[in-house]
Short mmCIF file of C-alpha atoms in Angstrom, two decimals:
data_model
loop_
_atom_site.label_atom_id
_atom_site.label_comp_id
_atom_site.label_asym_id
_atom_site.label_seq_id
_atom_site.Cartn_x
_atom_site.Cartn_y
_atom_site.Cartn_z
CA UNK A 1 -28.21 -23.33 54.83
CA UNK A 2 -31.20 -25.60 55.40
CA UNK A 3 -31.90 -28.72 53.37
CA UNK A 4 -34.88 -27.14 51.58
CA UNK A 5 -32.90 -24.05 50.59
CA UNK A 6 -29.97 -26.20 49.46
CA UNK A 7 -32.18 -28.39 47.27
CA UNK A 8 -33.87 -25.36 45.65
CA UNK A 9 -30.43 -24.19 44.56
CA UNK A 10 -29.79 -27.49 42.77
CA UNK A 11 -30.70 -27.73 39.09
CA UNK A 12 -31.20 -30.84 36.96
CA UNK A 13 -30.37 -31.50 33.32
CA UNK A 14 -32.02 -34.49 31.62
CA UNK A 15 -30.35 -35.81 28.46
CA UNK A 16 -33.48 -36.89 26.58
CA UNK A 17 -32.73 -36.18 22.92
CA UNK A 18 -32.35 -39.69 21.55
CA UNK A 19 -34.81 -41.92 19.77
CA UNK A 20 -33.55 -45.13 21.36
CA UNK A 21 -33.22 -47.26 18.22
CA UNK A 22 -32.19 -50.33 20.21
CA UNK A 23 -35.68 -50.26 21.75
CA UNK A 24 -37.47 -50.56 18.42
CA UNK A 25 -40.35 -51.14 17.77
CA UNK A 26 -41.31 -49.32 21.00
CA UNK A 27 -39.60 -46.15 19.78
CA UNK A 28 -40.77 -46.22 16.16
CA UNK A 29 -42.93 -43.14 16.69
CA UNK A 30 -42.10 -42.30 20.29
CA UNK A 31 -38.83 -41.03 21.82
CA UNK A 32 -37.30 -43.22 24.48
CA UNK A 33 -38.04 -40.75 27.27
CA UNK A 34 -41.80 -41.03 26.57
CA UNK A 35 -42.01 -44.81 26.82
CA UNK A 36 -44.55 -45.79 29.47
CA UNK A 37 -43.39 -47.89 32.39
CA UNK A 38 -45.87 -48.70 35.11
CA UNK A 39 -48.48 -46.31 33.77
CA UNK A 40 -46.33 -43.23 33.32
CA UNK A 41 -43.55 -42.09 31.05
CA UNK A 42 -39.86 -42.44 31.88
CA UNK A 43 -39.33 -38.67 31.92
CA UNK A 44 -42.27 -38.29 34.30
CA UNK A 45 -40.75 -40.78 36.73
CA UNK A 46 -37.53 -38.76 36.63
CA UNK A 47 -39.14 -35.34 37.05
CA UNK A 48 -41.47 -36.53 39.82
CA UNK A 49 -38.48 -37.89 41.77
CA UNK A 50 -36.51 -34.66 41.28
CA UNK A 51 -39.43 -32.53 42.43
CA UNK A 52 -40.07 -34.79 45.42
CA UNK A 53 -36.44 -34.15 46.43
CA UNK A 54 -36.99 -30.38 46.25
CA UNK A 55 -35.39 -29.84 42.84
CA UNK A 56 -37.62 -27.68 40.66
CA UNK A 57 -35.17 -26.07 38.20
CA UNK A 58 -35.29 -28.82 35.60
CA UNK A 59 -34.18 -28.67 31.97
CA UNK A 60 -34.64 -31.46 29.42
CA UNK A 61 -32.40 -31.58 26.35
CA UNK A 62 -34.66 -32.94 23.62
CA UNK A 63 -34.35 -33.90 19.96
CA UNK A 64 -36.26 -36.82 18.46
CA UNK A 65 -39.99 -36.23 18.83
CA UNK A 66 -39.33 -32.85 20.44
CA UNK A 67 -42.87 -31.63 19.90
CA UNK A 68 -44.26 -34.75 21.60
CA UNK A 69 -41.98 -34.27 24.59
CA UNK A 70 -42.83 -30.58 24.98
CA UNK A 71 -46.54 -31.32 24.75
CA UNK A 72 -46.31 -33.98 27.47
CA UNK A 73 -44.27 -31.73 29.75
CA UNK A 74 -46.61 -28.77 29.32
CA UNK A 75 -49.73 -30.87 29.87
CA UNK A 76 -48.36 -32.70 32.90
CA UNK A 77 -46.45 -29.91 34.70
CA UNK A 78 -47.80 -26.70 33.18
CA UNK A 79 -46.45 -24.49 30.37
CA UNK A 80 -42.84 -23.50 30.93
CA UNK A 81 -42.43 -25.28 34.27
CA UNK A 82 -39.91 -27.70 32.73
CA UNK A 83 -37.44 -25.91 30.46
CA UNK A 84 -36.29 -27.53 27.22
CA UNK A 85 -33.27 -27.14 24.98
CA UNK A 86 -33.41 -28.52 21.46
CA UNK A 87 -30.40 -30.51 20.22
CA UNK A 88 -30.46 -30.37 16.38
CA UNK A 89 -27.63 -32.93 16.19
CA UNK A 90 -29.54 -35.78 17.84
CA UNK A 91 -29.56 -37.95 14.71
CA UNK A 92 -25.83 -37.71 14.01
CA UNK A 93 -24.26 -37.20 17.44
CA UNK A 94 -23.98 -38.97 20.78
CA UNK A 95 -24.85 -37.39 24.12
CA UNK A 96 -21.69 -35.28 24.32
CA UNK A 97 -23.44 -32.89 21.92
CA UNK A 98 -26.50 -32.73 24.18
CA UNK A 99 -24.26 -31.69 27.08
CA UNK A 100 -22.67 -29.04 24.89
CA UNK A 101 -26.09 -27.62 24.03
CA UNK A 102 -26.79 -27.25 27.77
CA UNK A 103 -23.38 -25.96 28.81
CA UNK A 104 -24.60 -22.42 29.59
CA UNK A 105 -26.81 -23.68 32.44
CA UNK A 106 -24.11 -25.84 34.02
CA UNK A 107 -23.41 -23.69 37.05
CA UNK A 108 -22.38 -24.48 40.61
CA UNK A 109 -24.81 -27.19 41.68
CA UNK A 110 -26.62 -29.50 39.29
CA UNK A 111 -27.64 -33.07 38.62
CA UNK A 112 -26.88 -34.54 35.19
CA UNK A 113 -29.11 -37.47 34.32
CA UNK A 114 -29.32 -39.82 31.36
CA UNK A 115 -32.77 -39.82 29.80
CA UNK A 116 -32.99 -43.62 29.97
CA UNK A 117 -32.17 -44.06 33.66
CA UNK A 118 -35.19 -45.11 35.69
CA UNK A 119 -34.65 -44.88 39.45
CA UNK A 120 -36.42 -45.06 42.78
CA UNK A 121 -36.45 -41.93 44.98
CA UNK A 122 -33.85 -43.20 47.49
CA UNK A 123 -31.24 -43.39 44.70
CA UNK A 124 -31.42 -39.64 44.18
CA UNK A 125 -31.56 -38.94 47.91
CA UNK A 126 -28.40 -40.96 48.52
CA UNK A 127 -26.56 -39.07 45.80
CA UNK A 128 -27.74 -35.69 47.12
CA UNK A 129 -26.70 -36.64 50.67
CA UNK A 130 -23.16 -37.58 49.60
CA UNK A 131 -20.27 -35.32 50.69
CA UNK A 132 -19.96 -32.16 48.59
CA UNK A 133 -17.30 -32.85 45.99
CA UNK A 134 -16.61 -31.54 42.50
CA UNK A 135 -18.18 -34.49 40.67
CA UNK A 136 -19.97 -37.44 42.27
CA UNK A 137 -21.35 -40.38 40.28
CA UNK A 138 -24.05 -42.74 41.51
CA UNK A 139 -22.43 -46.18 41.26
CA UNK A 140 -23.84 -49.67 41.69
CA UNK A 141 -22.22 -53.08 41.98
CA UNK A 142 -23.28 -56.43 40.57
CA UNK A 143 -21.92 -59.93 40.26
CA UNK A 144 -21.02 -59.71 36.56
CA UNK A 145 -20.64 -56.95 33.97
CA UNK A 146 -21.23 -56.99 30.23
CA UNK A 147 -19.73 -55.08 27.32
CA UNK A 148 -22.44 -52.40 27.41
CA UNK A 149 -21.99 -51.47 31.08
CA UNK A 150 -20.32 -48.13 31.81
CA UNK A 151 -17.79 -49.57 34.23
CA UNK A 152 -15.81 -47.70 36.88
CA UNK A 153 -12.47 -48.32 38.53
CA UNK A 154 -11.99 -47.01 42.06
CA UNK A 155 -9.21 -45.97 44.39
CA UNK A 156 -11.05 -45.81 47.68
CA UNK A 157 -14.13 -43.77 46.86
CA UNK A 158 -12.40 -41.84 44.09
CA UNK A 159 -13.03 -42.87 40.49
CA UNK A 160 -9.78 -43.40 38.60
CA UNK A 161 -11.33 -44.50 35.28
CA UNK A 162 -14.74 -44.92 33.69
CA UNK A 163 -15.64 -46.59 30.40
CA UNK A 164 -16.98 -49.68 28.70
CA UNK A 165 -13.53 -51.13 27.97
CA UNK A 166 -12.10 -51.36 31.50
CA UNK A 167 -10.79 -54.94 31.97
CA UNK A 168 -13.21 -57.01 34.04
CA UNK A 169 -10.58 -57.77 36.69
CA UNK A 170 -10.26 -54.01 37.31
CA UNK A 171 -13.98 -53.22 37.51
CA UNK A 172 -15.33 -51.97 40.84
CA UNK A 173 -18.85 -51.02 39.77
CA UNK A 174 -20.89 -49.27 37.09
CA UNK A 175 -22.18 -45.76 36.61
CA UNK A 176 -25.99 -45.63 36.51
CA UNK A 177 -26.05 -42.42 34.46
CA UNK A 178 -26.69 -39.93 37.28
CA UNK A 179 -24.14 -37.52 38.73
CA UNK A 180 -23.99 -34.46 40.95
CA UNK A 181 -21.74 -31.47 40.22
CA UNK A 182 -20.72 -29.19 43.12
CA UNK A 183 -17.66 -27.38 44.48
CA UNK A 184 -16.25 -26.29 41.13
CA UNK A 185 -17.19 -29.44 39.23
CA UNK A 186 -19.46 -27.60 36.79
CA UNK A 187 -16.77 -25.25 35.45
CA UNK A 188 -14.33 -28.17 35.22
CA UNK A 189 -16.77 -30.19 33.15
CA UNK A 190 -17.86 -27.25 30.99
CA UNK A 191 -14.26 -26.30 30.15
CA UNK A 192 -13.35 -29.87 29.18
CA UNK A 193 -16.59 -30.13 27.20
CA UNK A 194 -15.85 -27.04 25.15
CA UNK A 195 -12.31 -28.24 24.44
CA UNK A 196 -13.58 -31.65 23.34
CA UNK A 197 -16.21 -30.23 20.98
CA UNK A 198 -13.47 -28.55 18.93
CA UNK A 199 -12.34 -31.99 17.72
CA UNK A 200 -14.04 -33.72 14.75
CA UNK A 201 -14.58 -36.97 16.63
CA UNK A 202 -16.56 -35.23 19.38
CA UNK A 203 -19.94 -35.94 17.77
CA UNK A 204 -19.39 -39.67 18.23
CA UNK A 205 -18.34 -39.50 21.88
CA UNK A 206 -20.20 -40.03 25.13
CA UNK A 207 -20.02 -37.29 27.72
CA UNK A 208 -18.65 -39.88 30.15
CA UNK A 209 -15.44 -39.83 28.12
CA UNK A 210 -14.93 -36.35 29.57
CA UNK A 211 -15.67 -37.59 33.08
CA UNK A 212 -13.05 -40.31 32.49
CA UNK A 213 -10.56 -37.65 31.39
CA UNK A 214 -11.27 -35.52 34.47
CA UNK A 215 -11.03 -38.58 36.73
CA UNK A 216 -7.55 -39.32 35.41
CA UNK A 217 -6.23 -35.75 35.34
CA UNK A 218 -7.82 -33.93 38.27
CA UNK A 219 -8.63 -36.60 40.85
CA UNK A 220 -11.91 -34.82 41.58
CA UNK A 221 -14.40 -37.48 40.45
CA UNK A 222 -15.92 -39.62 43.20
CA UNK A 223 -18.38 -42.49 43.58
CA UNK A 224 -21.45 -42.69 45.76
CA UNK A 225 -22.69 -46.24 46.16
CA UNK A 226 -26.40 -46.81 45.60
CA UNK A 227 -26.03 -50.56 46.04
CA UNK A 228 -29.26 -52.25 47.04
CA UNK A 229 -31.53 -49.53 45.66
CA UNK A 230 -33.84 -49.80 42.65
CA UNK A 231 -32.89 -48.52 39.22
CA UNK A 232 -32.77 -49.63 35.58
CA UNK A 233 -31.23 -48.51 32.31
CA UNK A 234 -33.54 -48.83 29.31
CA UNK A 235 -31.53 -49.87 26.26
CA UNK A 236 -33.22 -53.01 24.92
CA UNK A 237 -36.75 -54.51 24.91
CA UNK A 238 -35.71 -56.94 27.64
CA UNK A 239 -34.76 -53.96 29.83
CA UNK A 240 -38.24 -52.55 29.35
CA UNK A 241 -39.89 -55.77 30.48
CA UNK A 242 -37.67 -55.89 33.57
CA UNK A 243 -38.44 -52.25 34.32
CA UNK A 244 -42.18 -52.93 34.32
CA UNK A 245 -41.62 -55.40 37.16
CA UNK A 246 -39.21 -53.05 38.94
CA UNK A 247 -41.67 -50.18 39.23
CA UNK A 248 -44.65 -52.18 40.49
CA UNK A 249 -43.91 -51.43 44.16
CA UNK A 250 -43.24 -47.79 43.26
CA UNK A 251 -46.68 -47.58 41.65
CA UNK A 252 -48.30 -49.17 44.70
CA UNK A 253 -46.47 -46.76 46.99
CA UNK A 254 -47.56 -43.77 44.90
CA UNK A 255 -51.17 -44.97 44.77
CA UNK A 256 -51.11 -45.60 48.50
CA UNK A 257 -49.93 -42.05 49.10
CA UNK A 258 -52.68 -40.71 46.85
CA UNK A 259 -55.30 -42.75 48.70
CA UNK A 260 -54.00 -41.56 52.07
CA UNK A 261 -54.12 -37.93 50.98
CA UNK A 262 -57.63 -38.34 49.62
CA UNK A 263 -58.82 -39.93 52.85
CA UNK A 264 -57.27 -37.13 54.88
CA UNK A 265 -58.99 -34.37 52.94
#
């Protein structure tokens, strides 16, 4: 199977239902995924990168400001090009519920992406080029980690644990909120997801708690380093300011491409 054919078989699910209250006042009337960074919205950066990699089957799970998000997607990409699933629990539940709403489209080969992860194209390419395993997380390293980082513990390139409470002396990196499911990983995740949602506490859990469970019980969760590549997680106003600086070269690169195409016409 050629690369183009392989990429067209890959789907993407964007978890974009939240308001992003920690980003107030920027999200007072706008969902987090529609915040502008470098002249375009976060969800547009994500979709453009996915499409550039050959991934066109894209679904966004939406909630807060759903009508705004659908309008933007339809105007930018055309009606129905980007599918949406509405999560009615977005105000009372964490992102585990968003995954549950999308469980029926979690098949053999898909990318799962947090709606607040901003990334440069090579990040996605490196994850897609990783060996085909059940579940592969894009993982970065840094000099110090804080209490909000989704930390990972590794045994070789296999993830043995993931969570915010891993002791600092056991931390080997952090998940950036992007993962690739292949080789049976989708059914594994979907089954664990459905089991978890039968428990009352499920609405207050992150979906990465399921990845942590699968890492510890199946040994089929792996890390792909994206160290040295550009990405950002948008949680606080300071993150937004840093992201504006991060994307400046991406904007220049995109504008340069546009200019080159125009000159070649």
